[in-house]
mmCIF file of C-alpha atoms and ligand atoms in Angstrom:
data_model
loop_
_atom_site.group_PDB
_atom_site.id
_atom_site.type_symbol
_atom_site.label_atom_id
_atom_site.label_comp_id
_atom_site.label_asym_id
_atom_site.label_seq_id
_atom_site.Cartn_x
_atom_site.Cartn_y
_atom_site.Cartn_z
ATOM 1 C CA MET O 22 1.901 -15.554 -19.913
ATOM 2 C CA GLY O 23 3.932 -14.787 -16.826
ATOM 3 C CA GLU O 24 3.476 -12.742 -13.781
ATOM 4 C CA PHE O 25 5.686 -10.385 -11.881
ATOM 5 C CA LYS O 26 6.572 -11.438 -8.380
ATOM 6 C CA PRO O 27 4.287 -9.449 -6.075
ATOM 7 C CA LEU O 28 6.126 -6.752 -4.163
ATOM 8 C CA VAL O 29 4.657 -3.899 -2.139
ATOM 9 C CA PHE O 30 6.503 -0.576 -2.154
ATOM 10 C CA SER O 31 5.615 2.765 -0.631
ATOM 11 C CA GLY O 32 7.321 5.966 0.392
ATOM 12 C CA VAL O 33 6.764 8.721 2.944
ATOM 13 C CA GLN O 34 8.465 12.114 2.839
ATOM 14 C CA PRO O 35 10.461 13.148 5.911
ATOM 15 C CA THR O 36 8.801 16.538 6.208
ATOM 16 C CA GLY O 37 6.922 17.655 9.293
ATOM 17 C CA ASN O 38 5.445 15.537 12.024
ATOM 18 C CA LEU O 39 3.305 12.551 11.287
ATOM 19 C CA HIS O 40 -0.294 12.838 12.410
ATOM 20 C CA LEU O 41 -3.359 10.669 12.777
ATOM 21 C CA GLY O 42 -4.217 11.118 9.095
ATOM 22 C CA ASN O 43 -0.843 9.696 8.019
ATOM 23 C CA TYR O 44 -1.283 6.812 10.417
ATOM 24 C CA LEU O 45 -4.807 5.822 9.370
ATOM 25 C CA GLY O 46 -4.272 6.665 5.708
ATOM 26 C CA ALA O 47 -0.877 5.073 5.130
ATOM 27 C CA ILE O 48 1.157 3.519 7.909
ATOM 28 C CA ARG O 49 -1.612 1.301 9.222
ATOM 29 C CA LYS O 50 -2.092 -0.056 5.709
ATOM 30 C CA PHE O 51 1.643 -0.721 5.452
ATOM 31 C CA VAL O 52 1.481 -2.745 8.655
ATOM 32 C CA ALA O 53 -1.462 -4.820 7.457
ATOM 33 C CA LEU O 54 0.175 -5.573 4.106
ATOM 34 C CA GLN O 55 3.255 -7.188 5.627
ATOM 35 C CA GLU O 56 1.192 -10.191 6.679
ATOM 36 C CA ASN O 57 1.015 -11.662 3.159
ATOM 37 C CA ASN O 58 3.503 -9.697 1.083
ATOM 38 C CA ASP O 59 7.139 -8.848 0.599
ATOM 39 C CA CYS O 60 7.195 -5.141 1.481
ATOM 40 C CA MET O 61 9.599 -2.237 1.113
ATOM 41 C CA TYR O 62 8.944 1.021 2.970
ATOM 42 C CA CYS O 63 11.088 3.976 2.098
ATOM 43 C CA VAL O 64 11.686 7.348 3.711
ATOM 44 C CA VAL O 65 11.945 9.431 0.550
ATOM 45 C CA ASP O 66 14.537 11.981 1.591
ATOM 46 C CA LEU O 67 15.513 12.871 -1.976
ATOM 47 C CA HIS O 68 11.913 13.889 -2.596
ATOM 48 C CA ALA O 69 12.061 16.128 0.462
ATOM 49 C CA LEU O 70 14.433 18.457 -1.408
ATOM 50 C CA THR O 71 11.955 19.186 -4.183
ATOM 51 C CA ALA O 72 9.927 21.920 -2.523
ATOM 52 C CA GLN O 73 12.507 23.140 -0.050
ATOM 53 C CA LEU O 74 16.239 22.569 -0.351
ATOM 54 C CA VAL O 75 17.396 23.105 3.231
ATOM 55 C CA HIS O 76 15.586 21.393 6.089
ATOM 56 C CA ASP O 77 16.021 22.397 9.705
ATOM 57 C CA ASP O 78 16.589 18.957 10.991
ATOM 58 C CA MET O 79 16.773 16.435 8.219
ATOM 59 C CA PRO O 80 18.279 13.616 10.352
ATOM 60 C CA ALA O 81 15.532 13.894 12.996
ATOM 61 C CA GLN O 82 12.848 13.990 10.294
ATOM 62 C CA ILE O 83 14.191 10.844 8.640
ATOM 63 C CA ARG O 84 14.481 9.087 11.985
ATOM 64 C CA SER O 85 11.001 10.032 13.125
ATOM 65 C CA ILE O 86 9.333 8.524 10.027
ATOM 66 C CA THR O 87 11.437 5.416 10.547
ATOM 67 C CA ALA O 88 10.480 5.314 14.229
ATOM 68 C CA ALA O 89 6.812 5.618 13.266
ATOM 69 C CA PHE O 90 7.122 2.673 10.880
ATOM 70 C CA LEU O 91 8.742 0.546 13.577
ATOM 71 C CA ALA O 92 6.466 1.692 16.398
ATOM 72 C CA ALA O 93 3.378 0.947 14.312
ATOM 73 C CA GLY O 94 4.588 -2.606 13.875
ATOM 74 C CA ILE O 95 6.523 -2.831 10.618
ATOM 75 C CA ASP O 96 9.110 -5.582 10.931
ATOM 76 C CA PRO O 97 12.412 -4.397 9.441
ATOM 77 C CA LYS O 98 13.907 -7.893 9.465
ATOM 78 C CA GLN O 99 11.134 -9.569 7.503
ATOM 79 C CA HIS O 100 10.680 -6.568 5.220
ATOM 80 C CA ILE O 101 12.861 -3.638 4.156
ATOM 81 C CA VAL O 102 12.812 -0.205 5.809
ATOM 82 C CA PHE O 103 15.301 2.303 4.430
ATOM 83 C CA ASN O 104 15.883 5.856 3.317
ATOM 84 C CA GLN O 105 16.040 6.654 -0.367
ATOM 85 C CA SER O 106 19.389 8.467 -0.393
ATOM 86 C CA GLN O 107 21.174 5.278 0.668
ATOM 87 C CA VAL O 108 20.237 3.706 -2.661
ATOM 88 C CA PRO O 109 21.693 5.853 -5.458
ATOM 89 C CA GLN O 110 20.088 3.582 -8.043
ATOM 90 C CA HIS O 111 16.773 5.431 -7.479
ATOM 91 C CA ALA O 112 18.285 8.650 -8.808
ATOM 92 C CA GLU O 113 20.035 6.827 -11.615
ATOM 93 C CA LEU O 114 16.854 5.160 -12.876
ATOM 94 C CA ALA O 115 15.040 8.469 -12.445
ATOM 95 C CA TRP O 116 17.438 10.006 -14.959
ATOM 96 C CA ILE O 117 16.596 7.304 -17.478
ATOM 97 C CA PHE O 118 12.903 7.875 -16.786
ATOM 98 C CA ASN O 119 13.404 11.606 -17.357
ATOM 99 C CA CYS O 120 14.346 10.578 -20.863
ATOM 100 C CA VAL O 121 11.341 8.252 -21.176
ATOM 101 C CA ALA O 122 8.654 10.603 -19.816
ATOM 102 C CA ARG O 123 7.322 13.302 -22.160
ATOM 103 C CA LEU O 124 6.942 16.948 -21.215
ATOM 104 C CA GLY O 125 3.253 16.706 -22.054
ATOM 105 C CA TRP O 126 2.806 14.012 -19.407
ATOM 106 C CA MET O 127 4.608 15.997 -16.738
ATOM 107 C CA ASN O 128 2.621 19.114 -17.558
ATOM 108 C CA ARG O 129 -0.581 17.356 -16.595
ATOM 109 C CA MET O 130 0.544 16.608 -13.019
ATOM 110 C CA THR O 131 -1.838 18.412 -10.685
ATOM 111 C CA GLN O 132 0.432 18.088 -7.656
ATOM 112 C CA PHE O 133 3.139 20.044 -9.466
ATOM 113 C CA LYS O 134 0.647 22.774 -10.333
ATOM 114 C CA ASP O 135 -0.544 22.937 -6.707
ATOM 115 C CA LYS O 136 2.913 22.923 -5.169
ATOM 116 C CA ALA O 137 4.529 25.244 -7.685
ATOM 117 C CA GLY O 138 1.828 27.841 -7.075
ATOM 118 C CA LYS O 139 1.609 31.004 -9.109
ATOM 119 C CA ASP O 140 5.301 31.636 -9.616
ATOM 120 C CA ARG O 141 6.129 28.513 -11.572
ATOM 121 C CA GLU O 142 9.394 29.989 -12.869
ATOM 122 C CA GLN O 143 10.728 29.776 -9.323
ATOM 123 C CA ALA O 144 9.815 26.122 -8.764
ATOM 124 C CA SER O 145 12.751 23.715 -8.762
ATOM 125 C CA LEU O 146 13.416 21.373 -11.637
ATOM 126 C CA GLY O 147 13.301 18.665 -8.974
ATOM 127 C CA LEU O 148 9.695 19.483 -8.123
ATOM 128 C CA TYR O 149 8.836 19.130 -11.806
ATOM 129 C CA ALA O 150 10.666 15.808 -12.101
ATOM 130 C CA TYR O 151 9.301 14.517 -8.766
ATOM 131 C CA PRO O 152 6.945 11.969 -10.374
ATOM 132 C CA SER O 153 9.759 10.526 -12.449
ATOM 133 C CA LEU O 154 11.792 9.865 -9.288
ATOM 134 C CA MET O 155 8.705 8.353 -7.695
ATOM 135 C CA ALA O 156 8.324 5.998 -10.673
ATOM 136 C CA ALA O 157 11.976 5.039 -10.261
ATOM 137 C CA ASP O 158 11.501 4.370 -6.517
ATOM 138 C CA ILE O 159 8.887 1.787 -7.382
ATOM 139 C CA LEU O 160 10.255 0.304 -10.583
ATOM 140 C CA VAL O 161 13.876 -0.040 -9.480
ATOM 141 C CA TYR O 162 12.484 -2.987 -7.489
ATOM 142 C CA ARG O 163 9.925 -3.892 -10.172
ATOM 143 C CA ALA O 164 7.351 -3.514 -7.400
ATOM 144 C CA THR O 165 3.776 -4.442 -8.292
ATOM 145 C CA HIS O 166 1.584 -2.901 -5.571
ATOM 146 C CA VAL O 167 1.731 0.568 -4.077
ATOM 147 C CA PRO O 168 -0.391 1.648 -1.096
ATOM 148 C CA VAL O 169 -0.950 5.393 -1.406
ATOM 149 C CA GLY O 170 -3.521 8.068 -0.781
ATOM 150 C CA GLU O 171 -6.003 9.146 -3.432
ATOM 151 C CA ASP O 172 -3.818 12.213 -4.150
ATOM 152 C CA GLN O 173 -1.038 9.999 -5.512
ATOM 153 C CA LYS O 174 -3.169 8.177 -8.063
ATOM 154 C CA GLN O 175 -2.083 10.409 -10.921
ATOM 155 C CA HIS O 176 1.574 9.771 -10.128
ATOM 156 C CA LEU O 177 0.961 6.032 -10.279
ATOM 157 C CA GLU O 178 -0.747 6.399 -13.643
ATOM 158 C CA LEU O 179 2.351 8.225 -14.822
ATOM 159 C CA THR O 180 4.458 5.373 -13.426
ATOM 160 C CA ARG O 181 2.469 2.966 -15.604
ATOM 161 C CA ASP O 182 2.890 5.237 -18.634
ATOM 162 C CA ILE O 183 6.645 5.336 -18.089
ATOM 163 C CA ALA O 184 6.825 1.554 -17.620
ATOM 164 C CA MET O 185 4.692 1.001 -20.718
ATOM 165 C CA LYS O 186 6.760 3.292 -22.927
ATOM 166 C CA PHE O 187 10.004 1.721 -21.716
ATOM 167 C CA ASN O 188 8.604 -1.766 -22.316
ATOM 168 C CA ILE O 189 7.424 -0.934 -25.814
ATOM 169 C CA ASP O 190 10.368 1.182 -26.927
ATOM 170 C CA PHE O 191 12.854 -1.435 -25.733
ATOM 171 C CA MET O 192 10.772 -4.528 -26.531
ATOM 172 C CA ASP O 193 13.256 -5.812 -29.135
ATOM 173 C CA LYS O 194 16.126 -5.332 -26.708
ATOM 174 C CA ILE O 195 14.244 -6.886 -23.784
ATOM 175 C CA ARG O 196 13.281 -10.082 -25.631
ATOM 176 C CA PRO O 197 16.775 -11.507 -26.236
ATOM 177 C CA THR O 198 17.780 -10.880 -22.610
ATOM 178 C CA GLY O 199 15.109 -13.294 -21.388
ATOM 179 C CA LEU O 200 14.360 -10.838 -18.571
ATOM 180 C CA GLY O 201 10.924 -9.795 -19.789
ATOM 181 C CA ILE O 202 7.540 -11.271 -19.050
ATOM 182 C CA ASP O 203 4.573 -11.582 -21.419
ATOM 183 C CA ILE O 204 1.652 -9.646 -19.961
ATOM 184 C CA THR O 205 -1.496 -8.073 -21.345
ATOM 185 C CA VAL O 206 -2.224 -4.425 -20.748
ATOM 186 C CA GLY O 207 -5.901 -3.946 -21.413
ATOM 187 C CA GLU O 208 -6.180 -6.132 -24.513
ATOM 188 C CA GLU O 209 -2.652 -5.528 -25.704
ATOM 189 C CA PRO O 210 0.026 -8.205 -25.323
ATOM 190 C CA VAL O 211 3.280 -6.655 -24.151
ATOM 191 C CA HIS O 212 6.652 -8.189 -23.470
ATOM 192 C CA ALA O 213 7.403 -6.252 -20.342
ATOM 193 C CA TYR O 214 10.483 -5.655 -18.274
ATOM 194 C CA PHE O 215 8.667 -3.325 -15.876
ATOM 195 C CA PRO O 216 5.331 -4.312 -14.308
ATOM 196 C CA MET O 217 2.188 -2.193 -14.482
ATOM 197 C CA VAL O 218 1.911 -1.103 -10.851
ATOM 198 C CA GLU O 219 -1.417 -1.315 -9.080
ATOM 199 C CA PRO O 220 -2.381 1.356 -6.582
ATOM 200 C CA LEU O 221 -3.802 0.062 -3.299
ATOM 201 C CA ILE O 222 -6.056 2.971 -2.453
ATOM 202 C CA ASP O 223 -9.253 1.511 -1.077
ATOM 203 C CA GLY O 224 -9.778 0.218 2.375
ATOM 204 C CA PRO O 225 -11.251 1.532 5.544
ATOM 205 C CA ALA O 226 -8.975 4.589 5.660
ATOM 206 C CA PRO O 227 -11.096 7.695 6.086
ATOM 207 C CA ARG O 228 -10.109 11.138 4.972
ATOM 208 C CA VAL O 229 -9.073 12.507 8.338
ATOM 209 C CA MET O 230 -10.050 16.161 8.624
ATOM 210 C CA SER O 231 -8.880 19.008 10.845
ATOM 211 C CA PHE O 232 -10.297 19.164 14.385
ATOM 212 C CA LYS O 233 -10.840 22.904 13.881
ATOM 213 C CA ASP O 234 -12.567 22.740 10.497
ATOM 214 C CA GLY O 235 -14.154 19.534 9.254
ATOM 215 C CA THR O 236 -13.900 20.663 5.638
ATOM 216 C CA LYS O 237 -10.085 20.860 5.639
ATOM 217 C CA LYS O 238 -7.713 17.889 5.626
ATOM 218 C CA MET O 239 -5.786 17.239 8.835
ATOM 219 C CA SER O 240 -2.400 18.686 7.980
ATOM 220 C CA LYS O 241 1.035 19.041 9.481
ATOM 221 C CA SER O 242 1.211 22.557 8.078
ATOM 222 C CA ASP O 243 -1.878 23.840 9.927
ATOM 223 C CA PRO O 244 -0.605 26.545 12.333
ATOM 224 C CA SER O 245 -2.911 25.291 15.092
ATOM 225 C CA ASP O 246 -1.539 22.203 16.804
ATOM 226 C CA LEU O 247 -5.054 21.613 18.179
ATOM 227 C CA SER O 248 -6.193 20.847 14.632
ATOM 228 C CA ARG O 249 -4.446 17.474 14.599
ATOM 229 C CA ILE O 250 -3.251 14.533 16.675
ATOM 230 C CA ASN O 251 0.466 14.048 16.142
ATOM 231 C CA LEU O 252 1.718 10.496 16.320
ATOM 232 C CA MET O 253 4.089 11.513 19.113
ATOM 233 C CA ASP O 254 1.341 13.133 21.238
ATOM 234 C CA ASP O 255 0.966 11.607 24.666
ATOM 235 C CA ALA O 256 -2.341 10.587 26.261
ATOM 236 C CA ASP O 257 -2.915 14.052 27.766
ATOM 237 C CA ALA O 258 -2.477 15.818 24.455
ATOM 238 C CA ILE O 259 -4.705 13.333 22.643
ATOM 239 C CA SER O 260 -7.420 13.786 25.244
ATOM 240 C CA ARG O 261 -7.211 17.596 25.224
ATOM 241 C CA LYS O 262 -7.346 17.842 21.438
ATOM 242 C CA ILE O 263 -10.370 15.591 21.088
ATOM 243 C CA ARG O 264 -12.211 17.368 23.896
ATOM 244 C CA LYS O 265 -11.543 20.717 22.207
ATOM 245 C CA ALA O 266 -12.362 19.492 18.708
ATOM 246 C CA LYS O 267 -15.054 21.538 16.980
ATOM 247 C CA THR O 268 -18.501 19.941 16.852
ATOM 248 C CA ASP O 269 -22.078 21.064 16.325
ATOM 249 C CA PRO O 270 -24.732 21.175 19.055
ATOM 250 C CA ASP O 271 -26.853 18.251 17.811
ATOM 251 C CA ALA O 272 -26.853 14.665 18.952
ATOM 252 C CA LEU O 273 -25.283 12.058 16.673
ATOM 253 C CA PRO O 274 -27.615 10.681 13.999
ATOM 254 C CA SER O 275 -28.551 7.007 13.908
ATOM 255 C CA GLU O 276 -27.884 6.684 10.164
ATOM 256 C CA VAL O 277 -24.811 7.578 8.080
ATOM 257 C CA ASP O 278 -27.016 9.804 5.895
ATOM 258 C CA GLY O 279 -27.556 12.056 8.888
ATOM 259 C CA LEU O 280 -23.864 13.021 8.828
ATOM 260 C CA LYS O 281 -24.367 14.946 5.562
ATOM 261 C CA GLY O 282 -23.682 18.639 6.053
ATOM 262 C CA ARG O 283 -22.078 17.924 9.438
ATOM 263 C CA PRO O 284 -18.386 17.680 8.511
ATOM 264 C CA GLU O 285 -17.052 17.755 12.086
ATOM 265 C CA ALA O 286 -19.419 15.025 13.277
ATOM 266 C CA ASP O 287 -18.660 12.999 10.160
ATOM 267 C CA ASN O 288 -14.921 13.322 10.789
ATOM 268 C CA LEU O 289 -15.041 12.203 14.426
ATOM 269 C CA VAL O 290 -17.328 9.271 13.617
ATOM 270 C CA GLY O 291 -15.004 8.315 10.739
ATOM 271 C CA ILE O 292 -11.975 8.409 13.016
ATOM 272 C CA PHE O 293 -13.759 6.324 15.632
ATOM 273 C CA ALA O 294 -14.758 3.791 12.983
ATOM 274 C CA ALA O 295 -11.224 3.566 11.584
ATOM 275 C CA LEU O 296 -9.629 3.183 15.008
ATOM 276 C CA ALA O 297 -12.171 0.548 16.037
ATOM 277 C CA ASP O 298 -12.058 -1.266 12.671
ATOM 278 C CA LYS O 299 -15.788 -0.753 12.293
ATOM 279 C CA THR O 300 -18.013 0.939 9.751
ATOM 280 C CA LYS O 301 -19.521 4.347 10.433
ATOM 281 C CA ALA O 302 -22.931 2.649 10.422
ATOM 282 C CA GLU O 303 -21.811 0.368 13.230
ATOM 283 C CA VAL O 304 -20.492 3.303 15.234
ATOM 284 C CA LEU O 305 -23.765 5.176 14.778
ATOM 285 C CA GLY O 306 -25.642 2.024 15.702
ATOM 286 C CA GLU O 307 -23.899 2.307 19.034
ATOM 287 C CA PHE O 308 -23.848 6.106 19.486
ATOM 288 C CA GLY O 309 -26.839 7.352 17.434
ATOM 289 C CA GLY O 310 -28.932 9.729 19.526
ATOM 290 C CA GLN O 311 -26.071 10.414 21.948
ATOM 291 C CA GLN O 312 -24.541 13.827 22.579
ATOM 292 C CA PHE O 313 -20.892 14.622 21.919
ATOM 293 C CA SER O 314 -20.483 14.764 25.691
ATOM 294 C CA VAL O 315 -20.872 10.995 25.592
ATOM 295 C CA PHE O 316 -19.217 10.261 22.263
ATOM 296 C CA LYS O 317 -16.059 12.321 22.779
ATOM 297 C CA PRO O 318 -14.916 10.559 25.971
ATOM 298 C CA ALA O 319 -15.398 7.224 24.192
ATOM 299 C CA LEU O 320 -13.307 8.520 21.299
ATOM 300 C CA VAL O 321 -10.652 9.725 23.740
ATOM 301 C CA ASP O 322 -10.427 6.293 25.354
ATOM 302 C CA LEU O 323 -10.240 4.492 22.037
ATOM 303 C CA SER O 324 -7.663 6.904 20.613
ATOM 304 C CA ILE O 325 -5.454 6.544 23.647
ATOM 305 C CA GLU O 326 -5.788 2.777 23.583
ATOM 306 C CA VAL O 327 -4.654 2.613 19.934
ATOM 307 C CA LEU O 328 -2.246 5.537 19.692
ATOM 308 C CA ALA O 329 -0.555 5.907 23.071
ATOM 309 C CA PRO O 330 1.480 2.695 22.734
ATOM 310 C CA ILE O 331 2.679 3.829 19.309
ATOM 311 C CA SER O 332 3.648 7.259 20.534
ATOM 312 C CA ALA O 333 5.422 5.836 23.587
ATOM 313 C CA GLU O 334 7.376 3.448 21.374
ATOM 314 C CA MET O 335 8.243 6.262 18.958
ATOM 315 C CA ARG O 336 9.588 8.348 21.793
ATOM 316 C CA ARG O 337 11.586 5.391 23.097
ATOM 317 C CA LEU O 338 13.079 4.753 19.650
ATOM 318 C CA MET O 339 13.861 8.440 19.073
ATOM 319 C CA ALA O 340 15.964 8.383 22.226
ATOM 320 C CA ASP O 341 18.265 5.872 20.520
ATOM 321 C CA PRO O 342 19.129 7.293 17.094
ATOM 322 C CA SER O 343 21.983 4.856 16.578
ATOM 323 C CA TYR O 344 19.538 1.954 16.613
ATOM 324 C CA ILE O 345 17.290 3.656 14.048
ATOM 325 C CA ASP O 346 20.299 4.415 11.881
ATOM 326 C CA SER O 347 21.395 0.784 12.014
ATOM 327 C CA VAL O 348 17.937 -0.292 10.808
ATOM 328 C CA LEU O 349 18.189 2.143 7.889
ATOM 329 C CA ARG O 350 21.716 1.040 7.042
ATOM 330 C CA ASP O 351 20.730 -2.603 7.039
ATOM 331 C CA GLY O 352 17.598 -1.896 4.970
ATOM 332 C CA GLY O 353 19.624 0.309 2.656
ATOM 333 C CA ALA O 354 22.171 -2.438 2.008
ATOM 334 C CA ARG O 355 19.466 -4.994 1.217
ATOM 335 C CA ALA O 356 17.600 -2.514 -0.991
ATOM 336 C CA ARG O 357 20.816 -1.623 -2.850
ATOM 337 C CA GLU O 358 21.415 -5.228 -3.711
ATOM 338 C CA ARG O 359 17.968 -5.539 -5.288
ATOM 339 C CA ALA O 360 18.217 -2.182 -7.024
ATOM 340 C CA GLU O 361 21.642 -2.887 -8.473
ATOM 341 C CA LYS O 362 20.367 -6.122 -9.997
ATOM 342 C CA THR O 363 17.634 -4.173 -11.794
ATOM 343 C CA MET O 364 20.050 -1.459 -12.870
ATOM 344 C CA ASN O 365 22.464 -3.969 -14.385
ATOM 345 C CA GLU O 366 19.564 -5.411 -16.362
ATOM 346 C CA VAL O 367 18.440 -1.943 -17.418
ATOM 347 C CA ARG O 368 22.004 -1.066 -18.473
ATOM 348 C CA ASP O 369 22.094 -4.228 -20.592
ATOM 349 C CA ILE O 370 18.690 -3.517 -22.119
ATOM 350 C CA ILE O 371 19.682 0.026 -23.028
ATOM 351 C CA GLY O 372 23.074 -1.090 -24.271
ATOM 352 C CA PHE O 373 25.399 0.677 -21.866
ATOM 353 C CA VAL O 374 28.786 -1.026 -21.779
ATOM 354 C CA ARG O 375 29.734 -2.391 -18.375
HETATM 355 N N1 LIG G 409 4.728 11.124 -3.476
HETATM 356 C C1 LIG G 409 4.431 10.334 -2.322
HETATM 357 C C2 LIG G 409 3.586 11.191 -1.343
HETATM 358 O O1 LIG G 409 3.786 12.382 -1.271
HETATM 359 C C3 LIG G 409 5.670 9.859 -1.631
HETATM 360 C C4 LIG G 409 6.405 8.881 -2.485
HETATM 361 C C5 LIG G 409 7.620 9.059 -3.081
HETATM 362 C C6 LIG G 409 5.958 7.591 -2.822
HETATM 363 N N2 LIG G 409 7.964 7.943 -3.759
HETATM 364 C C7 LIG G 409 6.985 7.024 -3.627
HETATM 365 C C8 LIG G 409 4.790 6.871 -2.527
HETATM 366 C C9 LIG G 409 6.850 5.750 -4.163
HETATM 367 C C10 LIG G 409 4.672 5.586 -3.061
HETATM 368 C C11 LIG G 409 5.695 5.042 -3.877
HETATM 369 O O2 LIG G 409 2.788 10.636 -0.640
#
């Protein structure tokens, strides 16, 4: 019984500005994971074409995600930071996975249904095949752990289904290569070339909601900029947005239960807890019974303390695009080397002549 070498992989689309929700929900987790893991963080620019083909400023979008990774503390020397389009092997493996995945599986994907909307005939084929490319992003490195938001869970299940079908369909071809590993999936022994990826979803990350409506997710597409904190906001903007954030007139409760039915209060307490690395109960232990006039200034101070250095560093990095590009080129070259090794093995397993 063997084990796949642990490898963390995740991707972020270069669409729209990053906000506090992206930071707390994803990037901060990426930073923490580099401590004890080999990590690859990818700006998934090929995915960005799926909903919308032409982007106003694709280079700036790619660079700003990269700058956010670096500013938050991801080390591009120790780990790999790159953009997807520099590694054509992703798209090549995705094609093979298009032939592994079944239409019935793709038809169940809720994100496709949401994004395609009513007029499905007008959705791109790329949007439909999106999860197959995502599976290829991960499996072209035979990555084992993927930090993502709850909304990506279904795509990771599909990734496992694709890996499992490939492993089983090609089992007799994998065995003689000596490249496979004996694993058990549930109770079933499988000789696997691709690992069964594990989502890393849990953790202290709260669902960060809009500052204008505590029942809606904080989103880059909300027309009101006051609804979110962008990662590039300076201290003034952060302060203004928190001070203007919607609340209710009551004091904060002393127990977490008291946040029920108070989505705005719940959101701000959750953000405070996440930024302070505390539980909501601990935050309420400190602020229970206090008015927002006391809590909000404390949240402003904390937010500025945590976020202002990141935003300053992002702005500094964005002023030097050639440095960012060199990081991506270097990461891309190292990623390509790993991906090409996998692809050669996959070509051999399938029986392509090379
Ligand atoms: N679909 C992911 C999202 O929208 C982005 C993504 C693309 C991704 N490829 C990935 C995430 C591979 C993790 C692993 O959040």
